[in-house]
Coordinates of N, CA and C and ligand atoms in Angstrom, one line a residue:
X1 N -78.3 -34.0 25.4 CA -78.3 -34.5 24.0 C -77.4 -33.7 23.1
X2 N -76.5 -34.4 22.4 CA -75.5 -33.6 21.6 C -76.0 -33.3 20.2
X3 N -75.6 -32.2 19.7 CA -76.1 -31.7 18.4 C -75.3 -32.3 17.3
X4 N -75.9 -32.6 16.1 CA -77.3 -32.5 15.9 C -78.0 -33.7 16.5
X5 N -79.3 -33.4 16.9 CA -80.1 -34.5 17.5 C -80.4 -35.5 16.3
X6 N -80.5 -36.7 16.8 CA -80.8 -37.8 15.8 C -82.3 -38.2 15.9
X7 N -83.0 -38.0 14.7 CA -84.4 -38.3 14.7 C -84.7 -39.4 13.7
X8 N -85.5 -40.4 14.1 CA -85.9 -41.4 13.1 C -87.1 -41.0 12.3
X9 N -87.0 -41.2 11.0 CA -88.1 -40.7 10.1 C -89.2 -41.8 10.0
X10 N -90.4 -41.4 10.3 CA -91.5 -42.4 10.3 C -91.2 -43.6 11.1
X11 N -90.5 -43.4 12.3 CA -90.0 -44.5 13.1 C -88.5 -44.7 12.6
X12 N -88.3 -45.9 12.2 CA -87.0 -46.2 11.5 C -87.3 -46.8 10.2
X13 N -87.8 -46.0 9.3 CA -88.4 -46.4 8.0 C -87.4 -47.2 7.2
X14 N -86.1 -47.0 7.3 CA -85.1 -47.8 6.6 C -85.0 -49.3 7.0
X15 N -85.6 -49.6 8.2 CA -85.5 -50.9 8.7 C -86.8 -51.7 8.9
X16 N -87.8 -50.9 9.3 CA -89.1 -51.6 9.6 C -90.2 -50.7 9.0
X17 N -91.3 -51.3 8.5 CA -92.4 -50.6 7.9 C -92.7 -49.2 8.6
X18 N -92.7 -48.2 7.7 CA -92.9 -46.8 8.2 C -94.1 -46.6 9.1
X19 N -94.0 -45.7 10.1 CA -95.1 -45.3 10.9 C -95.9 -46.4 11.6
X20 N -95.2 -47.5 11.9 CA -95.8 -48.6 12.7 C -95.2 -48.5 14.1
X21 N -95.9 -49.1 15.0 CA -95.3 -49.2 16.4 C -94.0 -49.9 16.4
X22 N -93.9 -51.0 15.5 CA -92.6 -51.8 15.5 C -91.5 -50.9 15.0
X23 N -91.8 -50.0 14.0 CA -90.8 -49.1 13.5 C -90.3 -48.1 14.5
X24 N -91.3 -47.7 15.3 CA -91.0 -46.7 16.4 C -90.1 -47.4 17.5
X25 N -90.4 -48.7 17.8 CA -89.6 -49.4 18.8 C -88.2 -49.6 18.3
X26 N -88.1 -49.9 16.9 CA -86.8 -50.0 16.3 C -86.0 -48.8 16.5
X27 N -86.6 -47.6 16.2 CA -85.9 -46.3 16.3 C -85.4 -46.1 17.7
X28 N -86.2 -46.4 18.7 CA -85.8 -46.3 20.1 C -84.6 -47.2 20.4
X29 N -84.7 -48.4 19.9 CA -83.6 -49.4 20.1 C -82.3 -48.8 19.5
X30 N -82.4 -48.1 18.4 CA -81.2 -47.5 17.7 C -80.7 -46.3 18.4
X31 N -81.4 -45.9 19.5 CA -80.9 -44.8 20.3 C -81.2 -43.4 19.8
X32 N -82.3 -43.2 19.2 CA -82.7 -41.8 18.7 C -83.0 -40.8 19.8
X33 N -82.8 -39.6 19.5 CA -83.2 -38.5 20.4 C -84.7 -38.1 20.1
X34 N -85.2 -38.5 18.9 CA -86.5 -38.1 18.5 C -87.0 -39.0 17.4
X35 N -88.4 -39.0 17.3 CA -89.0 -39.8 16.2 C -90.0 -38.9 15.5
X36 N -90.0 -38.9 14.2 CA -91.0 -38.1 13.4 C -92.0 -39.1 12.9
X37 N -93.3 -38.7 13.0 CA -94.4 -39.5 12.4 C -95.4 -38.6 11.7
X38 N -96.3 -39.2 11.0 CA -97.3 -38.4 10.2 C -98.7 -38.7 10.8
X39 N -99.6 -37.8 10.9 CA -100.9 -38.1 11.3 C -102.0 -37.6 10.4
X40 N -103.1 -38.4 10.4 CA -104.3 -38.1 9.6 C -105.5 -38.3 10.6
X41 N -106.6 -37.8 10.2 CA -107.9 -38.1 11.0 C -108.7 -39.0 10.2
X42 N -109.1 -40.1 10.8 CA -109.9 -41.1 10.0 C -111.4 -40.8 10.2
X43 N -112.2 -41.6 9.5 CA -113.7 -41.3 9.4 C -114.4 -41.3 10.7
X44 N -113.9 -42.1 11.6 CA -114.6 -42.2 12.9 C -114.0 -41.2 13.9
X45 N -113.0 -40.4 13.4 CA -112.5 -39.2 14.2 C -111.2 -39.4 14.9
X46 N -110.7 -40.6 15.0 CA -109.4 -40.8 15.7 C -108.3 -40.4 14.9
X47 N -107.2 -40.0 15.5 CA -105.9 -39.7 14.8 C -105.1 -41.0 14.6
X48 N -104.8 -41.2 13.3 CA -104.0 -42.4 13.0 C -102.6 -42.0 12.4
X49 N -101.7 -42.9 12.6 CA -100.3 -42.5 12.2 C -100.1 -43.2 10.8
X50 N -100.0 -42.4 9.8 CA -99.9 -42.9 8.4 C -99.4 -41.7 7.6
X51 N -98.6 -42.1 6.5 CA -98.1 -41.0 5.7 C -99.0 -40.5 4.6
X52 N -99.4 -41.5 3.7 CA -100.1 -41.1 2.5 C -101.5 -40.7 2.7
X53 N -102.1 -40.0 1.8 CA -103.6 -39.7 1.9 C -104.4 -40.9 1.4
X54 N -103.8 -41.9 0.8 CA -104.5 -43.1 0.4 C -103.8 -44.3 1.0
X55 N -104.5 -45.4 1.2 CA -103.9 -46.5 1.9 C -103.2 -47.5 0.9
X56 N -103.3 -47.1 -0.4 CA -102.9 -48.1 -1.5 C -101.5 -48.5 -1.5
X57 N -100.6 -47.6 -1.2 CA -99.1 -47.9 -1.4 C -98.6 -49.0 -0.5
X58 N -99.0 -49.0 0.8 CA -98.4 -49.9 1.7 C -99.4 -50.8 2.5
X59 N -100.7 -50.8 2.0 CA -101.6 -51.7 2.7 C -102.3 -52.6 1.6
X60 N -103.1 -53.5 2.1 CA -103.8 -54.4 1.2 C -105.2 -53.8 0.8
X61 N -105.4 -52.5 1.2 CA -106.7 -51.8 0.9 C -106.5 -50.8 -0.2
X62 N -107.6 -50.1 -0.5 CA -107.5 -49.1 -1.5 C -108.5 -48.0 -1.1
X63 N -108.1 -46.7 -1.3 CA -109.0 -45.6 -1.0 C -108.3 -44.6 -0.1
X64 N -109.1 -43.5 0.2 CA -108.5 -42.4 1.0 C -108.6 -42.8 2.4
X65 N -107.5 -42.5 3.2 CA -107.5 -42.8 4.6 C -108.6 -42.2 5.4
X66 N -109.0 -41.0 5.0 CA -110.1 -40.3 5.7 C -111.4 -40.9 5.5
X67 N -111.5 -41.8 4.6 CA -112.9 -42.5 4.3 C -113.0 -43.8 5.0
X68 N -112.0 -44.2 5.8 CA -112.1 -45.4 6.6 C -112.3 -45.1 8.1
X69 N -113.2 -45.9 8.7 CA -113.3 -45.8 10.2 C -112.0 -46.5 10.8
X70 N -111.8 -46.3 12.1 CA -110.6 -46.9 12.7 C -110.8 -48.4 12.7
X71 N -112.0 -48.9 12.9 CA -112.2 -50.4 12.8 C -111.8 -50.9 11.5
X72 N -112.1 -50.2 10.4 CA -111.8 -50.7 9.1 C -110.3 -50.6 8.8
X73 N -109.7 -49.5 9.3 CA -108.2 -49.4 9.2 C -107.5 -50.5 9.9
X74 N -108.0 -50.8 11.1 CA -107.3 -51.9 11.9 C -107.5 -53.3 11.2
X75 N -108.4 -53.4 10.2 CA -108.5 -54.6 9.5 C -107.6 -54.7 8.3
X76 N -106.8 -53.6 8.0 CA -105.9 -53.6 6.9 C -104.5 -54.1 7.4
X77 N -103.7 -54.6 6.5 CA -102.4 -55.0 6.8 C -101.4 -54.1 6.1
X78 N -100.4 -53.6 6.9 CA -99.4 -52.8 6.4 C -98.2 -53.7 6.0
X79 N -97.9 -53.7 4.7 CA -96.8 -54.5 4.2 C -96.9 -56.0 4.7
X80 N -98.1 -56.5 4.6 CA -98.5 -57.9 5.0 C -98.3 -58.3 6.4
X81 N -97.9 -57.3 7.3 CA -97.4 -57.8 8.6 C -97.8 -56.9 9.7
X82 N -98.1 -55.6 9.5 CA -98.3 -54.7 10.6 C -99.6 -54.0 10.5
X83 N -100.0 -53.3 11.6 CA -101.2 -52.5 11.6 C -101.0 -51.0 11.6
X84 N -101.9 -50.3 11.1 CA -101.8 -48.8 11.2 C -102.1 -48.5 12.7
X85 N -101.2 -47.8 13.4 CA -101.5 -47.4 14.8 C -102.2 -46.1 14.9
X86 N -102.9 -45.9 16.1 CA -103.4 -44.6 16.4 C -102.3 -43.8 17.0
X87 N -102.5 -42.5 17.1 CA -101.5 -41.6 17.7 C -101.4 -42.0 19.2
X88 N -102.5 -42.4 19.8 CA -102.4 -42.8 21.3 C -101.5 -44.0 21.4
X89 N -101.6 -45.0 20.5 CA -100.7 -46.2 20.6 C -99.3 -45.8 20.4
X90 N -99.0 -44.8 19.6 CA -97.6 -44.4 19.4 C -97.1 -43.6 20.6
X91 N -98.0 -42.8 21.2 CA -97.5 -42.1 22.4 C -97.2 -43.1 23.5
X92 N -98.0 -44.1 23.6 CA -97.8 -45.1 24.7 C -96.5 -46.0 24.4
X93 N -96.3 -46.2 23.1 CA -95.1 -47.0 22.7 C -93.8 -46.1 23.0
X94 N -93.9 -44.9 22.8 CA -92.7 -44.0 23.0 C -92.5 -43.8 24.5
X95 N -93.6 -43.5 25.2 CA -93.6 -43.4 26.7 C -92.5 -42.5 27.2
X96 N -92.3 -41.4 26.6 CA -91.3 -40.3 27.0 C -89.9 -40.8 26.8
X97 N -89.6 -41.8 26.0 CA -88.2 -42.2 25.8 C -87.5 -41.3 24.9
X98 N -88.2 -40.5 24.1 CA -87.5 -39.6 23.2 C -88.6 -38.5 22.8
X99 N -88.1 -37.5 22.0 CA -89.0 -36.4 21.6 C -89.9 -37.0 20.5
X100 N -91.1 -36.5 20.4 CA -92.0 -37.0 19.3 C -92.3 -35.8 18.5
X101 N -91.9 -35.9 17.2 CA -92.3 -34.9 16.2 C -93.5 -35.3 15.4
X102 N -94.6 -34.7 15.7 CA -95.9 -35.1 15.1 C -96.1 -34.2 13.8
X103 N -96.0 -34.7 12.7 CA -96.3 -34.0 11.5 C -97.8 -34.0 11.2
X104 N -98.5 -32.9 11.2 CA -99.9 -32.9 10.8 C -100.0 -32.9 9.3
X105 N -100.3 -34.1 8.9 CA -100.3 -34.4 7.4 C -101.7 -34.1 6.9
X106 N -102.7 -34.7 7.6 CA -104.1 -34.6 7.1 C -104.8 -33.3 7.6
X107 N -105.9 -33.0 6.9 CA -106.7 -31.8 7.2 C -107.4 -32.1 8.6
X108 N -107.6 -31.0 9.3 CA -108.4 -31.1 10.6 C -107.8 -31.9 11.7
X109 N -106.4 -32.0 11.7 CA -105.8 -32.8 12.7 C -105.3 -32.0 13.9
X110 N -105.3 -30.7 13.8 CA -104.7 -29.8 14.8 C -105.4 -30.0 16.2
X111 N -106.7 -29.8 16.3 CA -107.3 -29.7 17.6 C -107.2 -31.0 18.4
X112 N -107.4 -32.1 17.7 CA -107.3 -33.4 18.4 C -105.9 -33.7 18.9
X113 N -104.9 -33.3 18.0 CA -103.5 -33.4 18.4 C -103.2 -32.6 19.7
X114 N -103.7 -31.4 19.7 CA -103.5 -30.5 20.9 C -104.1 -31.2 22.1
X115 N -105.3 -31.7 22.0 CA -106.0 -32.4 23.1 C -105.2 -33.6 23.6
X116 N -104.6 -34.4 22.7 CA -103.8 -35.5 23.2 C -102.5 -35.1 23.8
X117 N -101.9 -34.1 23.3 CA -100.6 -33.6 23.9 C -100.9 -33.1 25.3
X118 N -102.0 -32.3 25.4 CA -102.3 -31.8 26.8 C -102.6 -32.9 27.7
X119 N -103.3 -33.9 27.2 CA -103.7 -35.1 28.1 C -102.4 -35.8 28.6
X120 N -101.5 -36.0 27.6 CA -100.2 -36.7 28.0 C -99.3 -35.9 28.9
X121 N -99.4 -34.6 28.8 CA -98.7 -33.7 29.7 C -99.3 -33.7 31.1
X122 N -100.7 -33.6 31.1 CA -101.4 -33.6 32.4 C -101.4 -34.9 33.2
X123 N -101.6 -36.0 32.4 CA -101.8 -37.3 33.0 C -100.7 -38.3 32.9
X124 N -99.8 -38.1 32.0 CA -98.7 -39.1 31.8 C -97.3 -38.6 31.9
X125 N -97.2 -37.4 32.6 CA -95.8 -36.9 32.9 C -95.0 -36.5 31.7
X126 N -95.6 -36.3 30.5 CA -94.8 -35.7 29.4 C -94.7 -34.2 29.6
X127 N -93.7 -33.6 29.0 CA -93.5 -32.2 29.0 C -93.7 -31.6 27.6
X128 N -93.9 -30.3 27.6 CA -94.0 -29.6 26.2 C -92.8 -29.9 25.4
X129 N -91.6 -29.9 26.0 CA -90.4 -30.1 25.3 C -90.2 -31.5 24.7
X130 N -91.1 -32.4 25.1 CA -91.1 -33.8 24.5 C -91.8 -33.8 23.1
X131 N -92.3 -32.6 22.7 CA -93.1 -32.6 21.5 C -92.6 -31.5 20.5
X132 N -92.7 -31.8 19.2 CA -92.6 -30.8 18.2 C -93.7 -31.1 17.2
X133 N -94.6 -30.1 17.0 CA -95.7 -30.3 16.0 C -95.3 -29.5 14.8
X134 N -95.2 -30.3 13.6 CA -94.8 -29.6 12.4 C -95.9 -29.9 11.3
X135 N -95.8 -29.1 10.3 CA -96.7 -29.3 9.1 C -96.3 -28.4 7.9
X136 N -96.6 -28.9 6.7 CA -96.5 -28.1 5.5 C -97.7 -27.2 5.5
X137 N -98.8 -27.6 6.2 CA -100.1 -26.9 6.1 C -100.1 -25.7 7.2
X138 N -100.0 -24.5 6.7 CA -99.9 -23.4 7.6 C -101.2 -23.3 8.5
X139 N -102.3 -23.7 7.9 CA -103.6 -23.6 8.6 C -103.6 -24.6 9.8
X140 N -102.9 -25.7 9.7 CA -102.9 -26.7 10.8 C -102.0 -26.2 11.9
X141 N -100.8 -25.8 11.6 CA -99.9 -25.4 12.7 C -100.4 -24.0 13.3
X142 N -101.0 -23.2 12.4 CA -101.6 -22.0 12.9 C -102.7 -22.3 13.9
X143 N -103.5 -23.3 13.6 CA -104.6 -23.7 14.5 C -104.0 -24.2 15.8
X144 N -102.9 -25.0 15.8 CA -102.3 -25.4 17.0 C -101.9 -24.2 17.9
X145 N -101.3 -23.2 17.2 CA -100.8 -22.0 17.9 C -102.0 -21.3 18.5
X146 N -103.1 -21.2 17.8 CA -104.2 -20.5 18.4 C -104.9 -21.2 19.6
X147 N -104.7 -22.5 19.6 CA -105.4 -23.3 20.7 C -104.5 -23.3 22.0
X148 N -103.2 -23.5 21.7 CA -102.2 -23.7 22.9 C -100.9 -23.2 22.4
X149 N -100.5 -22.0 23.0 CA -99.2 -21.3 22.6 C -98.0 -22.0 23.2
X150 N -98.1 -23.0 24.0 CA -96.9 -23.6 24.6 C -96.4 -24.8 23.8
X151 N -97.1 -25.2 22.8 CA -96.6 -26.4 22.1 C -95.5 -26.0 21.1
X152 N -94.3 -26.6 21.1 CA -93.3 -26.2 20.2 C -93.7 -26.6 18.8
X153 N -93.5 -25.6 17.9 CA -93.9 -25.7 16.5 C -92.8 -25.7 15.5
X154 N -92.9 -26.5 14.4 CA -91.9 -26.4 13.3 C -92.6 -26.2 12.0
X155 N -92.0 -25.3 11.2 CA -92.6 -25.0 9.9 C -91.9 -25.9 8.8
X156 N -92.6 -26.8 8.2 CA -92.0 -27.7 7.2 C -92.0 -27.0 5.8
X157 N -90.8 -27.1 5.1 CA -90.7 -26.4 3.8 C -89.9 -27.3 2.8
X158 N -90.3 -27.1 1.6 CA -89.5 -27.7 0.5 C -88.9 -26.6 -0.4
X159 N -89.3 -25.3 -0.2 CA -88.8 -24.2 -0.9 C -89.1 -22.9 -0.1
X160 N -88.6 -21.8 -0.6 CA -88.9 -20.5 -0.1 C -88.6 -20.3 1.5
X161 N -87.4 -20.3 1.8 CA -86.9 -20.0 3.2 C -87.5 -18.7 3.8
X162 N -87.4 -17.7 3.0 CA -87.8 -16.4 3.5 C -89.3 -16.3 3.9
X163 N -90.1 -16.9 3.1 CA -91.6 -17.0 3.4 C -91.8 -17.8 4.7
X164 N -91.0 -18.9 4.8 CA -91.2 -19.7 6.0 C -90.8 -19.0 7.2
X165 N -89.8 -18.2 7.2 CA -89.3 -17.4 8.4 C -90.4 -16.4 8.8
X166 N -91.0 -15.8 7.8 CA -92.0 -14.8 8.1 C -93.2 -15.5 8.8
X167 N -93.6 -16.6 8.3 CA -94.7 -17.4 8.9 C -94.3 -17.9 10.3
X168 N -93.1 -18.5 10.3 CA -92.6 -19.0 11.6 C -92.6 -18.0 12.7
X169 N -92.2 -16.8 12.4 CA -92.3 -15.7 13.4 C -93.7 -15.4 13.8
X170 N -94.7 -15.5 12.9 CA -96.0 -15.1 13.2 C -96.7 -16.2 14.2
X171 N -96.2 -17.4 14.2 CA -96.7 -18.4 15.1 C -95.7 -18.8 16.2
X172 N -94.7 -17.9 16.3 CA -93.7 -18.2 17.4 C -93.1 -19.6 17.3
X173 N -92.9 -20.1 16.1 CA -92.3 -21.4 15.9 C -90.9 -21.5 16.5
X174 N -90.5 -22.7 17.0 CA -89.1 -22.9 17.5 C -88.2 -23.3 16.4
X175 N -88.8 -23.9 15.3 CA -87.9 -24.5 14.3 C -88.5 -24.4 12.9
X176 N -87.5 -24.4 11.9 CA -87.9 -24.6 10.5 C -87.5 -26.0 10.2
X177 N -88.3 -26.8 9.4 CA -88.0 -28.1 9.1 C -87.8 -28.2 7.5
X178 N -86.6 -27.9 7.0 CA -86.5 -27.9 5.5 C -86.0 -29.2 5.0
X179 N -86.4 -29.4 3.7 CA -85.8 -30.5 2.9 C -84.3 -30.2 2.9
X180 N -83.5 -31.2 3.1 CA -82.0 -30.9 3.2 C -81.4 -30.4 1.9
X181 N -82.1 -30.7 0.8 CA -81.5 -30.3 -0.5 C -81.6 -28.7 -0.7
X182 N -82.4 -28.1 0.1 CA -82.4 -26.6 0.0 C -81.5 -25.8 0.9
X183 N -80.7 -26.6 1.7 CA -79.9 -25.9 2.7 C -78.5 -25.6 2.2
X184 N -78.1 -24.4 2.7 CA -76.7 -24.0 2.5 C -76.2 -23.5 3.9
X185 N -74.9 -23.4 4.0 CA -74.3 -23.0 5.3 C -74.9 -21.6 5.6
X186 N -75.0 -20.8 4.6 CA -75.5 -19.4 4.8 C -77.0 -19.4 5.3
X187 N -77.8 -20.1 4.6 CA -79.3 -20.0 5.0 C -79.5 -20.7 6.4
X188 N -78.7 -21.7 6.7 CA -78.8 -22.3 8.0 C -78.4 -21.3 9.1
X189 N -77.3 -20.6 8.9 CA -76.8 -19.6 9.8 C -77.8 -18.4 10.0
X190 N -78.4 -18.0 8.8 CA -79.3 -16.9 8.9 C -80.6 -17.3 9.7
X191 N -81.1 -18.5 9.5 CA -82.3 -18.9 10.2 C -82.0 -19.1 11.7
X192 N -80.8 -19.6 12.0 CA -80.4 -19.8 13.4 C -80.2 -18.4 14.1
X193 N -79.7 -17.5 13.3 CA -79.5 -16.1 13.9 C -80.8 -15.5 14.2
X194 N -81.9 -15.9 13.5 CA -83.2 -15.4 13.7 C -83.9 -16.1 14.9
X195 N -83.1 -17.1 15.4 CA -83.6 -17.8 16.6 C -84.3 -19.1 16.4
X196 N -84.3 -19.6 15.1 CA -84.9 -20.9 14.8 C -83.9 -22.0 14.8
X197 N -84.4 -23.2 15.3 CA -83.6 -24.4 15.1 C -83.9 -24.9 13.6
X198 N -82.9 -25.5 13.1 CA -83.0 -26.1 11.8 C -83.0 -27.7 11.9
X199 N -84.2 -28.3 11.7 CA -84.3 -29.7 11.8 C -84.6 -30.2 10.4
X200 N -83.6 -30.9 9.8 CA -83.7 -31.1 8.4 C -84.0 -32.6 8.1
X201 N -84.6 -32.9 6.9 CA -85.0 -34.2 6.5 C -84.8 -34.4 5.0
X202 N -84.9 -35.5 4.4 CA -84.7 -36.8 5.0 C -83.3 -37.2 4.6
X203 N -82.4 -37.2 5.5 CA -81.0 -37.3 5.2 C -80.5 -38.7 5.5
X204 N -80.2 -39.4 4.4 CA -79.8 -40.8 4.5 C -78.4 -41.2 4.1
X205 N -77.8 -40.5 3.1 CA -76.5 -40.9 2.6 C -75.4 -40.3 3.5
X206 N -74.3 -41.1 3.6 CA -73.2 -40.6 4.5 C -72.7 -39.2 4.0
X207 N -72.7 -38.9 2.7 CA -72.2 -37.6 2.2 C -73.1 -36.5 2.7
X208 N -74.4 -36.7 2.5 CA -75.4 -35.7 2.9 C -75.4 -35.5 4.5
X209 N -75.3 -36.6 5.2 CA -75.2 -36.5 6.7 C -74.0 -35.6 7.1
X210 N -72.8 -35.9 6.4 CA -71.6 -35.2 6.7 C -71.8 -33.7 6.4
X211 N -72.4 -33.4 5.3 CA -72.6 -32.0 4.9 C -73.6 -31.3 5.9
X212 N -74.6 -31.9 6.3 CA -75.6 -31.3 7.3 C -74.9 -31.1 8.6
X213 N -74.0 -32.0 9.0 CA -73.3 -31.8 10.3 C -72.4 -30.6 10.2
X214 N -71.8 -30.5 9.0 CA -70.8 -29.3 8.8 C -71.6 -28.0 8.8
X215 N -72.9 -28.0 8.5 CA -73.7 -26.8 8.6 C -74.2 -26.5 10.0
X216 N -73.9 -27.5 10.9 CA -74.3 -27.3 12.3 C -75.8 -27.2 12.5
X217 N -76.6 -28.1 11.8 CA -78.0 -28.1 11.9 C -78.4 -28.6 13.3
X218 N -79.6 -28.3 13.8 CA -79.9 -28.7 15.2 C -80.4 -30.2 15.3
X219 N -81.1 -30.7 14.2 CA -81.5 -32.1 14.2 C -81.5 -32.6 12.8
X220 N -81.2 -33.9 12.6 CA -81.3 -34.5 11.3 C -82.3 -35.6 11.5
X221 N -83.2 -35.7 10.5 CA -84.3 -36.7 10.4 C -83.9 -37.7 9.3
X222 N -83.8 -39.0 9.7 CA -83.2 -39.9 8.8 C -84.0 -41.3 8.8
X223 N -84.1 -41.9 7.7 CA -84.7 -43.3 7.7 C -83.8 -44.3 8.4
X224 N -82.5 -43.9 8.5 CA -81.5 -44.7 9.1 C -80.8 -44.0 10.2
X225 N -81.5 -43.7 11.3 CA -81.0 -42.9 12.4 C -79.7 -43.3 13.0
X226 N -79.4 -44.6 12.8 CA -78.1 -45.1 13.4 C -76.9 -44.6 12.5
X227 N -77.2 -44.1 11.3 CA -76.1 -43.5 10.5 C -75.7 -42.1 11.0
X228 N -76.5 -41.5 11.8 CA -76.3 -40.1 12.2 C -75.1 -39.9 13.2
Ligands
LIG1 O1 -91.2 -34.2 8.6 C1 -90.2 -34.4 7.6 C2 -90.7 -35.2 6.4 O2 -91.3 -36.3 6.9 C3 -91.6 -34.4 5.5 O3 -91.9 -35.1 4.3 O4 -93.3 -36.5 2.9 O5 -91.7 -37.6 4.4 O6 -93.8 -36.5 5.3 P1 -92.7 -36.5 4.2
LIG2 CA1 -93.4 -36.7 7.6

């Protein structure tokens, strides 16, 4: 895989409704090296792939995602046309065709995510390198680290590079995942010199993509992965 790796954001959000199986299949069709998705835990305990903490913005329902059972979530329509998938459905759709970056968005998502990753490694031929688990929530990726030290981890940040590097070292993370607007050539080089990959998001315009490439980042996460 040549650098920077091309990652589809929430599947291929620029083309098909975010975080749906159809969006993931579109990203694969576009030839991505990886796909980023968001996970929450719903009321009945399953991990579901969805970005927001409420279902209001892109479904015909209203309320907090954690207050719905899986059956109830499956009864909602995403942008009139799609269903909210479980993490299992997404793993099966990807079927090792690319790396899966699981962002732990909701609270209490770490242990079930680790369980699923271990299951897909043991029973479905996936490898640890097929996964990156990232989060803005230090307690969630910290929990992943304490359960299984082999899972590649990424620390998501919108500010404060130095603090992120200190935390990333403490959990043996492989990567920092910064908002691209906070990157400079210098801070990318510094983080890489400390041994971290820089996987940046959400880079959509040709100018920003060109600049990130000039910084030699390790991966770019985009709503339009075919532009990378
Ligand atoms: O994981 C990168 C990016 O998706 C983080 O921001 O809000 O799009 O989940 P957000
Ligand atoms: Ca995300």
